[in-house]
Amino acid sequence: MQLDAESLTESESSLSIAVLVSVGRHPLTGRPRRADQDARALEMAFSVAGAAPALLHAGPCDDPSEDALRCYLGMGGGTDLDSLIVLEQTADADIIPALADELTALGPQLVLCGTRAETGESSGMLPYLLAERLGWPIITGVAEIESIHEGVVVALQALPRGQRRRLSVRLPAIATADSAAPAPRASAYGPAMRGALTFSNTGSADDEARQDWLVSPARKRPKRLKIITATSARERFKAAAAKSQGGGGKVLKDLSPEAAAEAIQALLKEEGVLR
Amino acid sequence: MLDQLLPVLIIAALALAVVGAARRVFLWRRGRPSPVAFFSGLISMPRRYLVDLHHVVARDKYISRTHVATAGGFVVAAILAIVVHGFGLDSTLLAWLLIASALCMFVGSLFVAKRRADPPDRLSKGPWMRLPKSLMAFSLGVFLVTLPTAGVVPADIGGWALAAGLSGVVAWGLGEMFLGMTWGGPMKHAFAGALHLAFHRRPERFGGGRSTGLKALDLSDREAPLGAGKPEDFKWNQLLGFDACVQCGRCEAVCPAFAAGQPLNPKKLIQDMVVGLAGGTDAGYHGSPYPGKPVGEHSGAPHQAIVARQGKALVDPETLWSCTTCRACVEECPMMIEHVDAIVDMRRHITLELGVTPDKGVQVIENLIATDNPSGFSPDSRMHWAADLNLPLMSEKGSADVLLWMGDGAFDQRNQRTLRALVQILRAANVDFAVLGNDERDSGDLARRLGDEATFQSLARRNIATLANAEFESIVTCDPHSFHVLKNEYPELGGSYTVYHHSTFIADLMANNRFQVTPWKGNSVTYHDPCYLGRYNGEYEAPRNVLKALGMDVVEMQRSGYKSRCCGGGGAAPVIDIPGKRRIPDMRMEDIRETGAELVAVGCPQCTAMLEGVVEPSPQVRDIAELVAANLVEPAPQKPLSPSRPTVEVMH
């Protein structure tokens, strides 16, 4: 590790990282805030030695969302980070083209963002669509960036139940921060207010796919009942503390894409998702 | 020979002192501007010195008498010595006066020497140990050289050896008293102290007044650094105040954090600020250190950061986060230095500029921003505690005599009992009251003490806007922190209200016989003064009057009234929770146990929580409202209930 850190500071001193940030929403009160995973992505960018993160936001920008965006700038106290590029978009625009154009112009080696936004469609599709458009590889759900050396990023991907998978990916690449990534530092008011929002004048492309959609309020999803047949307190505790054992699950390895797709389809039919 | 030497010595000492004074003034003026009433401050200075300062010093009779003799003798002797020996005014009368004042000072210095023979821990040693000898050198030297002037002994007595010896003694005295005063010796406290009293940033404190609300930070200036990150970020008169410290250590003796072994010593903190304003290391400090932190490892300069992002600078952040803002140090300081202001100024920088508020503090601030309460509860659940009470809401009622401010205790199960008791009392006394309900927000006390002035001002402004839509005569609250903030800190932001702590309000109701109580039949009771009610707002009597009206025999603790020891719950200290050797509430409970009381009456949700958190067995902790409500004689219902069940016609 020691060696890695040293080589990082030596050879990658001019590493440019772009962090895509969005306006979050507090789960209880719905007030605008910095999105948790996006803030973790910025924290992750700070953790890379010698990196100079650039902040990028695409979307509509009014006063409350400006305050929320400034929270990211508030994390930049004591670093060089003092501005945020805003690509102002209409509320129902497709932000992928604008982001892709801006990223092409900026030319970062690594793009970091949260796995899923807290507002808007919140589909989690943005990093994939962006990677597809730019033709870059994508690493999802990153918990930690271990090193960036000679154009290769080594990252730990967060898997369920605290498992980690080490991935080496050639740059340029897109990485999304998982909720398991280190908690973001506090946002300080002074740097947040002093930081600059640079408005970049780009057109907004209409989101054609979205025009056909019917938007309705979300329903609460039914929860699978967990039937516990415990007779003692100890067993009840064990059942409550135990991780859910799928039981019926299967591990399929070395499958052809077609066979894998068939297996998924079969499961979806079995669960009644597909009819 | 003395005739020629003395004027030279005195004039030279005076000239050097003036140079030193100019240098010192220059150091203070590196601070930020702070407008003061220059001439009226100077004019009122002697009165502040002789009355207000002496009033605090006189809490220790020994040292106040010693100080009157020494300082009084010195001031007269110094002026007369300059006139008689410096300018050679040949007056037997003045010479006799000079002899008398020098003698007076000498007697005083003997008592200083006696105190210094086996000094208590709180006193600084080092240069301060030579002070009694220097005082004696000055007084004795002046006394002896004045004897010929007064005609007691012939002018040519003794030889050149005696003259040289005497000159040496006088020179030592002059060096300590004149040069030391402005070049940073122990006597600096006289020079800086006098000017500090003249240009104090809270002149309201003099003449028996009170000024305890924190001063608002100007957030509109985007360029100015927020809070005090460097010594020169303090207001100039704050720097002057630090320089006035006489290192008597009274603050140290009363500081709950210091007693608990947390890394804070108010005296050392002020001395560190002096190091910061003059530049250098703290190696020259000779008092008790911050517990667990050796002296000599920290250094600073006017333009250097007080708290480093990494490593050591002038002060470590945990020192600043140990403070409970109980104001005991400020209350005890004979120089009327504002320790709490300085600590909050530095916390403001840590939170607003560095963003390195310790862990739990960040969470509390984020909750306050997102949910308007420190624990992150849904703002819609603020009234859940009163679901069965059918409380009148201001939004429905429009106006009421009394606005009951619930505070964040509304979310706390323990404090909900107090609130219910208070509602019971208000109803028994037929008080026309209403609550803001879910429109109420945290008062901002916690955010402000965490240094987050921006969140405080945001909460305060929104609360003030809500309060503007309600019509009421007064606000009553059972939380002294809300009480203090609403009463003393909202006016600067445009909200002035008549605010009562519930103990004051209940005392008033009882004095007017608004409800009846049965006499208390328990054992002895003691009362714990909450800092934010007592020292911050001077309310010591009302809670005791309520307890007495209940027929209680109140046993006082050793440390009660203005000397009350903090419970450890203020100033965001429980949020940050800096480790020490003991817990502050344990020490306070020890004070309570010493009285032998079986019950301790409190008037603050924080105190209740802290004292009830002490390991049992310990005296019961009850809020004043609970004690009153428990002994309430419920008024006869207005419509007597019919004794039999109402007949119900059953339809088939």
PDB file of C-alpha atoms in Angstrom, chain A residues 32-267:
ATOM      1  CA  PRO A  32     -33.106  19.717  -1.346  1.00  0.00           C
ATOM      2  CA  ARG A  33     -29.670  18.648  -0.121  1.00  0.00           C
ATOM      3  CA  ARG A  34     -26.454  17.234  -1.506  1.00  0.00           C
ATOM      4  CA  ALA A  35     -27.199  13.716  -2.758  1.00  0.00           C
ATOM      5  CA  ASP A  36     -25.579  11.198  -0.436  1.00  0.00           C
ATOM      6  CA  GLN A  37     -23.962   8.966  -3.055  1.00  0.00           C
ATOM      7  CA  ASP A  38     -22.792  11.920  -5.142  1.00  0.00           C
ATOM      8  CA  ALA A  39     -21.155  13.357  -2.043  1.00  0.00           C
ATOM      9  CA  ARG A  40     -19.486  10.002  -1.488  1.00  0.00           C
ATOM     10  CA  ALA A  41     -18.271  10.123  -5.090  1.00  0.00           C
ATOM     11  CA  LEU A  42     -16.680  13.515  -4.429  1.00  0.00           C
ATOM     12  CA  GLU A  43     -15.142  12.212  -1.209  1.00  0.00           C
ATOM     13  CA  MET A  44     -13.750   9.319  -3.241  1.00  0.00           C
ATOM     14  CA  ALA A  45     -12.246  11.788  -5.715  1.00  0.00           C
ATOM     15  CA  PHE A  46     -10.553  13.603  -2.804  1.00  0.00           C
ATOM     16  CA  SER A  47      -9.133  10.275  -1.651  1.00  0.00           C
ATOM     17  CA  VAL A  48      -7.151   9.874  -4.885  1.00  0.00           C
ATOM     18  CA  ALA A  49      -3.785  11.486  -4.269  1.00  0.00           C
ATOM     19  CA  GLY A  50      -2.842  14.202  -6.706  1.00  0.00           C
ATOM     20  CA  ALA A  51      -6.281  14.378  -8.267  1.00  0.00           C
ATOM     21  CA  ALA A  52      -7.939  17.677  -9.096  1.00  0.00           C
ATOM     22  CA  PRO A  53     -11.662  16.967  -9.110  1.00  0.00           C
ATOM     23  CA  ALA A  54     -13.941  19.057 -11.309  1.00  0.00           C
ATOM     24  CA  LEU A  55     -17.617  19.283 -10.351  1.00  0.00           C
ATOM     25  CA  LEU A  56     -20.291  18.998 -12.990  1.00  0.00           C
ATOM     26  CA  HIS A  57     -24.040  19.326 -12.674  1.00  0.00           C
ATOM     27  CA  ALA A  58     -26.605  19.018 -15.448  1.00  0.00           C
ATOM     28  CA  GLY A  59     -30.200  19.900 -14.764  1.00  0.00           C
ATOM     29  CA  PRO A  60     -32.537  22.712 -13.903  1.00  0.00           C
ATOM     30  CA  CYS A  61     -31.104  25.180 -11.406  1.00  0.00           C
ATOM     31  CA  ASP A  62     -33.222  27.351  -9.111  1.00  0.00           C
ATOM     32  CA  ASP A  63     -32.434  28.902  -5.719  1.00  0.00           C
ATOM     33  CA  PRO A  64     -33.073  25.888  -3.458  1.00  0.00           C
ATOM     34  CA  SER A  65     -31.156  23.595  -5.780  1.00  0.00           C
ATOM     35  CA  GLU A  66     -28.314  26.125  -5.967  1.00  0.00           C
ATOM     36  CA  ASP A  67     -28.034  25.957  -2.166  1.00  0.00           C
ATOM     37  CA  ALA A  68     -27.922  22.173  -2.409  1.00  0.00           C
ATOM     38  CA  LEU A  69     -25.256  22.276  -5.132  1.00  0.00           C
ATOM     39  CA  ARG A  70     -23.189  24.680  -3.057  1.00  0.00           C
ATOM     40  CA  CYS A  71     -22.985  21.963  -0.397  1.00  0.00           C
ATOM     41  CA  TYR A  72     -20.583  20.116  -2.717  1.00  0.00           C
ATOM     42  CA  LEU A  73     -18.439  23.239  -2.956  1.00  0.00           C
ATOM     43  CA  GLY A  74     -18.531  23.384   0.854  1.00  0.00           C
ATOM     44  CA  MET A  75     -16.600  20.126   0.890  1.00  0.00           C
ATOM     45  CA  GLY A  76     -13.714  21.809  -0.930  1.00  0.00           C
ATOM     46  CA  GLY A  77     -12.283  23.779   2.009  1.00  0.00           C
ATOM     47  CA  GLY A  78      -8.523  23.231   2.137  1.00  0.00           C
ATOM     48  CA  THR A  79      -8.451  21.836  -1.428  1.00  0.00           C
ATOM     49  CA  ASP A  80      -8.261  23.499  -4.834  1.00  0.00           C
ATOM     50  CA  LEU A  81     -11.916  22.846  -5.520  1.00  0.00           C
ATOM     51  CA  ASP A  82     -13.684  26.179  -5.742  1.00  0.00           C
ATOM     52  CA  SER A  83     -16.069  26.012  -8.687  1.00  0.00           C
ATOM     53  CA  LEU A  84     -18.861  23.911 -10.108  1.00  0.00           C
ATOM     54  CA  ILE A  85     -19.849  23.790 -13.758  1.00  0.00           C
ATOM     55  CA  VAL A  86     -23.612  23.923 -14.229  1.00  0.00           C
ATOM     56  CA  LEU A  87     -25.077  22.763 -17.528  1.00  0.00           C
ATOM     57  CA  GLU A  88     -28.482  24.341 -17.216  1.00  0.00           C
ATOM     58  CA  GLN A  89     -31.181  22.115 -18.637  1.00  0.00           C
ATOM     59  CA  THR A  90     -34.952  22.233 -18.795  1.00  0.00           C
ATOM     60  CA  ALA A  91     -36.829  20.075 -16.326  1.00  0.00           C
ATOM     61  CA  ASP A  92     -37.730  17.380 -18.864  1.00  0.00           C
ATOM     62  CA  ALA A  93     -34.526  17.379 -20.888  1.00  0.00           C
ATOM     63  CA  ASP A  94     -32.349  14.391 -21.661  1.00  0.00           C
ATOM     64  CA  ILE A  95     -29.131  15.428 -19.959  1.00  0.00           C
ATOM     65  CA  ILE A  96     -26.961  12.683 -21.472  1.00  0.00           C
ATOM     66  CA  PRO A  97     -25.965  14.572 -24.675  1.00  0.00           C
ATOM     67  CA  ALA A  98     -25.084  17.734 -22.772  1.00  0.00           C
ATOM     68  CA  LEU A  99     -23.042  15.793 -20.214  1.00  0.00           C
ATOM     69  CA  ALA A 100     -21.289  13.748 -22.906  1.00  0.00           C
ATOM     70  CA  ASP A 101     -20.359  16.885 -24.869  1.00  0.00           C
ATOM     71  CA  GLU A 102     -19.057  18.650 -21.769  1.00  0.00           C
ATOM     72  CA  LEU A 103     -17.053  15.590 -20.683  1.00  0.00           C
ATOM     73  CA  THR A 104     -15.545  15.277 -24.136  1.00  0.00           C
ATOM     74  CA  ALA A 105     -14.508  18.920 -23.923  1.00  0.00           C
ATOM     75  CA  LEU A 106     -13.135  18.568 -20.382  1.00  0.00           C
ATOM     76  CA  GLY A 107     -11.384  15.294 -21.151  1.00  0.00           C
ATOM     77  CA  PRO A 108     -11.185  13.779 -17.666  1.00  0.00           C
ATOM     78  CA  GLN A 109      -9.575  10.381 -17.211  1.00  0.00           C
ATOM     79  CA  LEU A 110     -12.083   9.269 -14.616  1.00  0.00           C
ATOM     80  CA  VAL A 111     -15.725  10.211 -14.133  1.00  0.00           C
ATOM     81  CA  LEU A 112     -17.255   9.588 -10.709  1.00  0.00           C
ATOM     82  CA  CYS A 113     -20.899   9.824  -9.749  1.00  0.00           C
ATOM     83  CA  GLY A 114     -23.451   8.296  -7.426  1.00  0.00           C
ATOM     84  CA  THR A 115     -25.117   5.023  -8.340  1.00  0.00           C
ATOM     85  CA  ARG A 116     -28.572   6.554  -8.475  1.00  0.00           C
ATOM     86  CA  ALA A 117     -30.019  10.047  -8.146  1.00  0.00           C
ATOM     87  CA  GLU A 118     -32.368  10.988  -5.312  1.00  0.00           C
ATOM     88  CA  THR A 119     -34.678  13.059  -7.521  1.00  0.00           C
ATOM     89  CA  GLY A 120     -36.023  12.900 -11.050  1.00  0.00           C
ATOM     90  CA  GLU A 121     -36.303   9.495 -12.696  1.00  0.00           C
ATOM     91  CA  SER A 122     -33.803   8.044 -10.267  1.00  0.00           C
ATOM     92  CA  SER A 123     -33.447   5.072 -12.586  1.00  0.00           C
ATOM     93  CA  GLY A 124     -29.722   4.670 -12.059  1.00  0.00           C
ATOM     94  CA  MET A 125     -29.341   4.520 -15.846  1.00  0.00           C
ATOM     95  CA  LEU A 126     -27.324   7.692 -16.332  1.00  0.00           C
ATOM     96  CA  PRO A 127     -23.839   6.228 -15.824  1.00  0.00           C
ATOM     97  CA  TYR A 128     -24.624   3.339 -18.183  1.00  0.00           C
ATOM     98  CA  LEU A 129     -26.053   5.579 -20.914  1.00  0.00           C
ATOM     99  CA  LEU A 130     -23.139   7.947 -20.531  1.00  0.00           C
ATOM    100  CA  ALA A 131     -20.605   5.104 -20.715  1.00  0.00           C
ATOM    101  CA  GLU A 132     -22.339   3.748 -23.783  1.00  0.00           C
ATOM    102  CA  ARG A 133     -22.294   7.117 -25.481  1.00  0.00           C
ATOM    103  CA  LEU A 134     -18.649   7.823 -24.612  1.00  0.00           C
ATOM    104  CA  GLY A 135     -17.598   4.254 -25.286  1.00  0.00           C
ATOM    105  CA  TRP A 136     -15.924   3.985 -21.882  1.00  0.00           C
ATOM    106  CA  PRO A 137     -15.942   1.081 -19.454  1.00  0.00           C
ATOM    107  CA  ILE A 138     -18.051   1.454 -16.311  1.00  0.00           C
ATOM    108  CA  ILE A 139     -17.444   0.186 -12.776  1.00  0.00           C
ATOM    109  CA  THR A 140     -20.589   0.269 -10.654  1.00  0.00           C
ATOM    110  CA  GLY A 141     -20.953   0.395  -6.913  1.00  0.00           C
ATOM    111  CA  VAL A 142     -17.365   1.263  -6.035  1.00  0.00           C
ATOM    112  CA  ALA A 143     -16.500   1.296  -2.346  1.00  0.00           C
ATOM    113  CA  GLU A 144     -12.912   2.447  -2.646  1.00  0.00           C
ATOM    114  CA  ILE A 145     -10.398   3.460  -5.269  1.00  0.00           C
ATOM    115  CA  GLU A 146      -7.194   1.712  -4.287  1.00  0.00           C
ATOM    116  CA  SER A 147      -4.812   3.132  -6.841  1.00  0.00           C
ATOM    117  CA  ILE A 148      -4.500   4.765 -10.193  1.00  0.00           C
ATOM    118  CA  HIS A 149      -1.264   3.860 -11.882  1.00  0.00           C
ATOM    119  CA  GLU A 150      -0.165   4.020 -15.493  1.00  0.00           C
ATOM    120  CA  GLY A 151      -3.649   4.553 -16.805  1.00  0.00           C
ATOM    121  CA  VAL A 152      -5.229   1.714 -14.854  1.00  0.00           C
ATOM    122  CA  VAL A 153      -7.580   2.213 -11.948  1.00  0.00           C
ATOM    123  CA  VAL A 154      -7.777  -0.470  -9.281  1.00  0.00           C
ATOM    124  CA  ALA A 155     -11.075  -0.233  -7.432  1.00  0.00           C
ATOM    125  CA  LEU A 156     -12.956  -2.254  -4.850  1.00  0.00           C
ATOM    126  CA  GLN A 157     -16.501  -2.950  -5.897  1.00  0.00           C
ATOM    127  CA  ALA A 158     -19.048  -3.309  -3.108  1.00  0.00           C
ATOM    128  CA  LEU A 159     -21.016  -6.537  -3.192  1.00  0.00           C
ATOM    129  CA  PRO A 160     -23.829  -7.525  -0.845  1.00  0.00           C
ATOM    130  CA  ARG A 161     -23.008  -8.388   2.775  1.00  0.00           C
ATOM    131  CA  GLY A 162     -19.776  -6.509   2.900  1.00  0.00           C
ATOM    132  CA  GLN A 163     -18.041  -8.523   0.200  1.00  0.00           C
ATOM    133  CA  ARG A 164     -15.622  -6.705  -2.078  1.00  0.00           C
ATOM    134  CA  ARG A 165     -14.356  -7.464  -5.572  1.00  0.00           C
ATOM    135  CA  ARG A 166     -11.118  -5.927  -6.803  1.00  0.00           C
ATOM    136  CA  LEU A 167     -11.328  -4.667 -10.377  1.00  0.00           C
ATOM    137  CA  SER A 168      -8.633  -3.233 -12.632  1.00  0.00           C
ATOM    138  CA  VAL A 169      -9.990  -1.059 -15.390  1.00  0.00           C
ATOM    139  CA  ARG A 170      -8.187   0.922 -18.047  1.00  0.00           C
ATOM    140  CA  LEU A 171      -8.846   4.658 -18.084  1.00  0.00           C
ATOM    141  CA  PRO A 172     -10.795   6.610 -19.174  1.00  0.00           C
ATOM    142  CA  ALA A 173     -13.673   5.070 -17.272  1.00  0.00           C
ATOM    143  CA  ILE A 174     -16.808   5.862 -15.355  1.00  0.00           C
ATOM    144  CA  ALA A 175     -17.154   4.701 -11.768  1.00  0.00           C
ATOM    145  CA  THR A 176     -20.211   4.997  -9.551  1.00  0.00           C
ATOM    146  CA  ALA A 177     -19.936   5.330  -5.781  1.00  0.00           C
ATOM    147  CA  ASP A 178     -21.832   2.850  -3.655  1.00  0.00           C
ATOM    148  CA  SER A 179     -23.479   3.720  -0.364  1.00  0.00           C
ATOM    149  CA  ALA A 180     -20.759   1.586   1.214  1.00  0.00           C
ATOM    150  CA  ALA A 181     -18.101   4.105   0.145  1.00  0.00           C
ATOM    151  CA  PRO A 182     -16.595   6.226   2.955  1.00  0.00           C
ATOM    152  CA  ALA A 183     -18.967   8.853   4.344  1.00  0.00           C
ATOM    153  CA  PRO A 184     -18.517  12.287   2.820  1.00  0.00           C
ATOM    154  CA  ARG A 185     -16.846  15.032   4.805  1.00  0.00           C
ATOM    155  CA  ALA A 186     -19.010  17.820   6.222  1.00  0.00           C
ATOM    156  CA  SER A 187     -19.886  20.718   4.011  1.00  0.00           C
ATOM    157  CA  ALA A 188     -18.632  24.020   5.387  1.00  0.00           C
ATOM    158  CA  TYR A 189     -20.726  27.135   4.900  1.00  0.00           C
ATOM    159  CA  GLY A 190     -17.870  29.534   4.072  1.00  0.00           C
ATOM    160  CA  PRO A 191     -16.350  27.678   1.096  1.00  0.00           C
ATOM    161  CA  ALA A 192     -19.867  26.755  -0.063  1.00  0.00           C
ATOM    162  CA  MET A 193     -20.875  30.396  -0.309  1.00  0.00           C
ATOM    163  CA  ARG A 194     -17.565  31.544  -1.734  1.00  0.00           C
ATOM    164  CA  GLY A 195     -17.318  28.878  -4.428  1.00  0.00           C
ATOM    165  CA  ALA A 196     -18.331  29.816  -7.958  1.00  0.00           C
ATOM    166  CA  LEU A 197     -21.112  28.286 -10.027  1.00  0.00           C
ATOM    167  CA  THR A 198     -19.984  28.492 -13.638  1.00  0.00           C
ATOM    168  CA  PHE A 199     -22.952  28.337 -15.956  1.00  0.00           C
ATOM    169  CA  SER A 200     -22.139  26.681 -19.238  1.00  0.00           C
ATOM    170  CA  ASN A 201     -24.534  27.533 -22.014  1.00  0.00           C
ATOM    171  CA  THR A 202     -25.569  24.309 -23.676  1.00  0.00           C
ATOM    172  CA  GLY A 203     -28.845  23.509 -25.306  1.00  0.00           C
ATOM    173  CA  SER A 204     -31.172  20.948 -23.779  1.00  0.00           C
ATOM    174  CA  ALA A 205     -32.175  17.957 -25.810  1.00  0.00           C
ATOM    175  CA  ASP A 206     -35.743  16.787 -25.391  1.00  0.00           C
ATOM    176  CA  ASP A 207     -36.099  13.424 -23.747  1.00  0.00           C
ATOM    177  CA  GLU A 208     -38.056  11.645 -26.433  1.00  0.00           C
ATOM    178  CA  ALA A 209     -38.416   8.346 -24.644  1.00  0.00           C
ATOM    179  CA  ARG A 210     -39.945  10.077 -21.684  1.00  0.00           C
ATOM    180  CA  GLN A 211     -42.676  11.831 -23.630  1.00  0.00           C
ATOM    181  CA  ASP A 212     -44.656   8.604 -23.959  1.00  0.00           C
ATOM    182  CA  TRP A 213     -44.419   7.734 -20.305  1.00  0.00           C
ATOM    183  CA  LEU A 214     -47.277   7.898 -17.898  1.00  0.00           C
ATOM    184  CA  VAL A 215     -46.077   9.097 -14.500  1.00  0.00           C
ATOM    185  CA  SER A 216     -48.061   8.065 -11.454  1.00  0.00           C
ATOM    186  CA  PRO A 217     -47.284   8.141  -7.723  1.00  0.00           C
ATOM    187  CA  ALA A 218     -45.288   5.202  -6.474  1.00  0.00           C
ATOM    188  CA  ARG A 219     -47.022   2.425  -4.593  1.00  0.00           C
ATOM    189  CA  LYS A 220     -45.490   0.830  -1.581  1.00  0.00           C
ATOM    190  CA  ARG A 221     -44.113  -2.481  -2.691  1.00  0.00           C
ATOM    191  CA  PRO A 222     -45.338  -5.516  -0.801  1.00  0.00           C
ATOM    192  CA  LYS A 223     -42.724  -6.989   1.459  1.00  0.00           C
ATOM    193  CA  ARG A 224     -42.010 -10.678   1.402  1.00  0.00           C
ATOM    194  CA  LEU A 225     -43.116 -12.094   4.731  1.00  0.00           C
ATOM    195  CA  LYS A 226     -40.489 -13.731   6.803  1.00  0.00           C
ATOM    196  CA  ILE A 227     -42.072 -16.600   8.660  1.00  0.00           C
ATOM    197  CA  ILE A 228     -40.216 -17.328  11.826  1.00  0.00           C
ATOM    198  CA  THR A 229     -41.085 -20.483  13.699  1.00  0.00           C
ATOM    199  CA  ALA A 230     -38.884 -19.939  16.688  1.00  0.00           C
ATOM    200  CA  THR A 231     -39.714 -21.365  20.069  1.00  0.00           C
ATOM    201  CA  SER A 232     -37.110 -19.617  22.207  1.00  0.00           C
ATOM    202  CA  ALA A 233     -35.847 -16.052  22.522  1.00  0.00           C
ATOM    203  CA  ARG A 234     -32.448 -17.182  21.365  1.00  0.00           C
ATOM    204  CA  GLU A 235     -33.860 -18.592  18.163  1.00  0.00           C
ATOM    205  CA  ARG A 236     -35.967 -15.518  17.564  1.00  0.00           C
ATOM    206  CA  PHE A 237     -32.886 -13.364  17.964  1.00  0.00           C
ATOM    207  CA  LYS A 238     -30.904 -15.545  15.608  1.00  0.00           C
ATOM    208  CA  ALA A 239     -33.687 -15.365  13.048  1.00  0.00           C
ATOM    209  CA  ALA A 240     -33.898 -11.587  13.340  1.00  0.00           C
ATOM    210  CA  ALA A 241     -30.148 -11.110  13.100  1.00  0.00           C
ATOM    211  CA  ALA A 242     -29.546 -13.665  10.377  1.00  0.00           C
ATOM    212  CA  LYS A 243     -29.056 -12.516   6.815  1.00  0.00           C
ATOM    213  CA  SER A 244     -31.786 -13.639   4.526  1.00  0.00           C
ATOM    214  CA  GLN A 245     -30.848 -16.954   3.022  1.00  0.00           C
ATOM    215  CA  GLY A 246     -32.430 -17.052  -0.374  1.00  0.00           C
ATOM    216  CA  GLY A 247     -32.452 -20.803  -0.163  1.00  0.00           C
ATOM    217  CA  GLY A 248     -33.988 -21.354  -3.549  1.00  0.00           C
ATOM    218  CA  GLY A 249     -31.266 -19.402  -5.330  1.00  0.00           C
ATOM    219  CA  LYS A 250     -28.897 -20.928  -7.838  1.00  0.00           C
ATOM    220  CA  VAL A 251     -25.351 -19.908  -8.706  1.00  0.00           C
ATOM    221  CA  LEU A 252     -24.777 -20.153 -12.424  1.00  0.00           C
ATOM    222  CA  LYS A 253     -21.227 -19.885 -13.681  1.00  0.00           C
ATOM    223  CA  ASP A 254     -19.622 -19.734 -17.117  1.00  0.00           C
ATOM    224  CA  LEU A 255     -22.908 -19.439 -18.969  1.00  0.00           C
ATOM    225  CA  SER A 256     -23.394 -18.158 -22.471  1.00  0.00           C
ATOM    226  CA  PRO A 257     -25.305 -14.861 -22.556  1.00  0.00           C
ATOM    227  CA  GLU A 258     -28.298 -16.606 -24.095  1.00  0.00           C
ATOM    228  CA  ALA A 259     -28.424 -19.273 -21.415  1.00  0.00           C
ATOM    229  CA  ALA A 260     -28.050 -16.605 -18.709  1.00  0.00           C
ATOM    230  CA  ALA A 261     -30.881 -14.575 -20.192  1.00  0.00           C
ATOM    231  CA  GLU A 262     -33.062 -17.671 -20.286  1.00  0.00           C
ATOM    232  CA  ALA A 263     -32.307 -18.432 -16.654  1.00  0.00           C
ATOM    233  CA  ILE A 264     -33.253 -14.874 -15.644  1.00  0.00           C
ATOM    234  CA  GLN A 265     -36.434 -15.040 -17.669  1.00  0.00           C
ATOM    235  CA  ALA A 266     -37.374 -18.330 -16.070  1.00  0.00           C
ATOM    236  CA  LEU A 267     -36.896 -16.840 -12.602  1.00  0.00           C
TER     237      LEU A 267
END
